[in-house]
Coordinates of C-alpha atoms and ligand atoms in Angstrom, one line a residue:
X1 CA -14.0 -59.6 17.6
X2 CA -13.7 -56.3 15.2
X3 CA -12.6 -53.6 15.4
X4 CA -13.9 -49.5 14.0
X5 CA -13.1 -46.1 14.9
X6 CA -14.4 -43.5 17.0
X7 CA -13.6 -39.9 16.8
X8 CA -14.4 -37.5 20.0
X9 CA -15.4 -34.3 18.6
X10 CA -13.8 -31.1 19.0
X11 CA -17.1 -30.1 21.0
X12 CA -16.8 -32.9 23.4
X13 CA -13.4 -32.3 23.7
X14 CA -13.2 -28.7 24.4
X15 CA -16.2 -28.9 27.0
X16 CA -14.3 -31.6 29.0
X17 CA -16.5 -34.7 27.9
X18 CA -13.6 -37.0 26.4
X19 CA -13.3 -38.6 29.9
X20 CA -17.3 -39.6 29.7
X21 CA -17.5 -40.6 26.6
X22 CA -14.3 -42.8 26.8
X23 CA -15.9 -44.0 30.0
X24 CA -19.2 -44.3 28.5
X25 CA -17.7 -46.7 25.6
X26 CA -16.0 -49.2 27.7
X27 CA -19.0 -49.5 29.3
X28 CA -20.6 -50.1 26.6
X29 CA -18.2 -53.7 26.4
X30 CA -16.1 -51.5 24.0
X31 CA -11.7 -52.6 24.6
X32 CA -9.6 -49.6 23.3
X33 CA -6.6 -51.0 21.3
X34 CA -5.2 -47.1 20.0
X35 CA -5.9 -43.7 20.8
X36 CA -4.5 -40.2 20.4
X37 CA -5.4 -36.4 20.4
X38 CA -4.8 -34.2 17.3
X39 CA -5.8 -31.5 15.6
X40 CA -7.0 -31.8 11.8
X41 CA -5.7 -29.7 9.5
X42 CA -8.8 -28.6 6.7
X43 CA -7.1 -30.6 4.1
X44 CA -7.3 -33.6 6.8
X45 CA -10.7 -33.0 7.9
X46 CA -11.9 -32.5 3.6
X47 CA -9.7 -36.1 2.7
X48 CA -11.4 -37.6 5.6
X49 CA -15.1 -36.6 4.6
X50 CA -14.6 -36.5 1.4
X51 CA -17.7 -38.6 1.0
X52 CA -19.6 -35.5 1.9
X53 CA -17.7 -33.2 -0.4
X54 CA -20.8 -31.1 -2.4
X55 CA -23.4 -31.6 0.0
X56 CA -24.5 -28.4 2.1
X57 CA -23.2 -29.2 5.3
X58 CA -19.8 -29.8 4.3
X59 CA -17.5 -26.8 4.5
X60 CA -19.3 -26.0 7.7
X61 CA -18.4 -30.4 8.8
X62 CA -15.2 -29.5 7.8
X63 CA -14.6 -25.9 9.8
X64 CA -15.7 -27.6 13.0
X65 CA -13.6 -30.5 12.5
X66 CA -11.0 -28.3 12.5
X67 CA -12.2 -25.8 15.3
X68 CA -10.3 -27.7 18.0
X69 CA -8.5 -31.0 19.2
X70 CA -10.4 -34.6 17.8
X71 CA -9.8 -37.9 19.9
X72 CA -9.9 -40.5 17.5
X73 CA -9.7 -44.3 18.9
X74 CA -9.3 -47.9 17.9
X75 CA -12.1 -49.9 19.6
X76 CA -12.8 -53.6 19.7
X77 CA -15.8 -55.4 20.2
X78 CA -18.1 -58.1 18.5
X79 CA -19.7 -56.9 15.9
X80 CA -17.8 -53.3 16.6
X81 CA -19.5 -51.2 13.7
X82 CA -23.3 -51.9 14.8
X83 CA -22.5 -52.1 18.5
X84 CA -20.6 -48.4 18.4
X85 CA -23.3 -46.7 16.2
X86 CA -26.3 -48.0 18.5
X87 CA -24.3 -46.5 21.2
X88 CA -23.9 -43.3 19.9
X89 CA -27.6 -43.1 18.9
X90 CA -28.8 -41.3 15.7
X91 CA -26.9 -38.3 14.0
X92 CA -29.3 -35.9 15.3
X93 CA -29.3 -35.9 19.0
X94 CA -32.7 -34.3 19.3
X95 CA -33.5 -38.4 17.5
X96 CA -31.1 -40.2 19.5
X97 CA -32.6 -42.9 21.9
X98 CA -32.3 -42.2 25.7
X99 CA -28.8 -43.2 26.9
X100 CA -27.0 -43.0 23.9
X101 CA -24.0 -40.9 23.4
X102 CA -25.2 -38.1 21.7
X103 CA -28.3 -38.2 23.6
X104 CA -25.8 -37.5 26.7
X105 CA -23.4 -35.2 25.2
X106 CA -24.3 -34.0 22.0
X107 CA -25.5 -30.5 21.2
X108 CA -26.9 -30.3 17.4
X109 CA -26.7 -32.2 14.3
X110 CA -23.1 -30.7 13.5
X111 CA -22.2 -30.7 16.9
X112 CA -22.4 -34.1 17.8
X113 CA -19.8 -35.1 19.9
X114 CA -18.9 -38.6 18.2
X115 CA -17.9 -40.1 14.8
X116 CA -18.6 -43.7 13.8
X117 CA -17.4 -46.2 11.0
X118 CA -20.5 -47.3 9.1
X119 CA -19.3 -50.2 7.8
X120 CA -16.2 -53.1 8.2
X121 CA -14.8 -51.6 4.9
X122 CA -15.2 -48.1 6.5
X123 CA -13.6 -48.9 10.0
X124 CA -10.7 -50.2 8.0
X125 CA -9.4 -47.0 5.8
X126 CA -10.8 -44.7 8.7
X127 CA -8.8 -46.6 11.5
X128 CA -5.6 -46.7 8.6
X129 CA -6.2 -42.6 8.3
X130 CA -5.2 -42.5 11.7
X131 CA -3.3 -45.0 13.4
X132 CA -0.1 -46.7 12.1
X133 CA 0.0 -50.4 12.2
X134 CA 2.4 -50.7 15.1
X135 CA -0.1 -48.3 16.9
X136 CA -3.1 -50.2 17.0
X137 CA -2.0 -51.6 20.4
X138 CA -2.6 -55.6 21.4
X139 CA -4.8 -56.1 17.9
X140 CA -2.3 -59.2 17.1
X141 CA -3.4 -58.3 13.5
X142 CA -1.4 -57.4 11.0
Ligands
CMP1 P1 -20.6 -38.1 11.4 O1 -21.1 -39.4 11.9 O2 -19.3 -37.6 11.8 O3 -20.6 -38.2 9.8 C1 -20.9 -37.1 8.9 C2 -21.2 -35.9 9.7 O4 -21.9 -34.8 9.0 C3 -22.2 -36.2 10.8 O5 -21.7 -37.0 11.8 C4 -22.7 -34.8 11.2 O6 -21.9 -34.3 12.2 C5 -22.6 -34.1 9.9 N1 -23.9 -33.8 9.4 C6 -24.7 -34.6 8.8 N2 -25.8 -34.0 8.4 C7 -25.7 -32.7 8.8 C8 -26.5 -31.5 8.7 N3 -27.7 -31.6 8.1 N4 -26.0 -30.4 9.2 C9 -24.7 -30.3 9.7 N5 -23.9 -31.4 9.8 C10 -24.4 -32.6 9.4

């Protein structure tokens, strides 16, 4: 079993699709082990896709992640990182395979409703960004 992060989007969470998506994970054979709403503050959302800093869809990656409340989760699988982002689909929803999260929910290439870890190394600072040790719930790592 792994473990990588999620992040519901502030679209998805202002138009009431959390619940789906949440839904639409753990059927997906996805086990959430943490979980929490927040909202990011710009210097939050720029530290966290930092990455991205310079390219031209940045400050406007950074102004929606901040536009409303985020859901970010702990999820467990095998093979977590390629199972989540073959759920969610591709980053364009327009692309996105049938069935697939942002194929469901999604409304544009900014808007997309979902964040996914890319990689083991990845899921381990993003999950770190957000959850405390003690938080990631039932992991029995340390
Ligand atoms: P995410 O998986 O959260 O990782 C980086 C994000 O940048 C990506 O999803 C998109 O929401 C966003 N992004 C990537 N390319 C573009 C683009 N061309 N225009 C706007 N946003 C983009």
């Amino acid at each position: 079993m792994s473990l990588t992060l999620a992040i519901i989007k502030p679209d998805a969470v202002g138009s009431g699709k959390a619940g789906k998506v949440l839904a639409h994970l753990e059927g997906a054979g996805f086990t959430v082990r943490a979980a929490r709403m927040l909202s990011l503050s710009k210097a939050q959302a720029g530290a966290f896709y930092a990455v991205h800093k310079g390219r031209p869809f940045y400050d406007e990656l950074v102004e929606f992640m901040t536009s409303g409340p985020v859901f970010p989760m702990v999820l467990e699988a095998d093979d977590a990182v390629p199972l989540l982002r073959e759920t969610i689909g591709a980053t364009d929803p327009a692309e996105a395979a049938e069935g697939t999260v942002r194929k469901l929910y999604a409304e544009s290439k900014g808007r997309n409703a979902i964040h996914a870890s890319d990689s083991d190394e990845n899921a381990r600072q993003e999950i770190a960004f957000f959850f405390s040790e003690h938080e990631r719930l039932g992991t029995g790592r340390s």
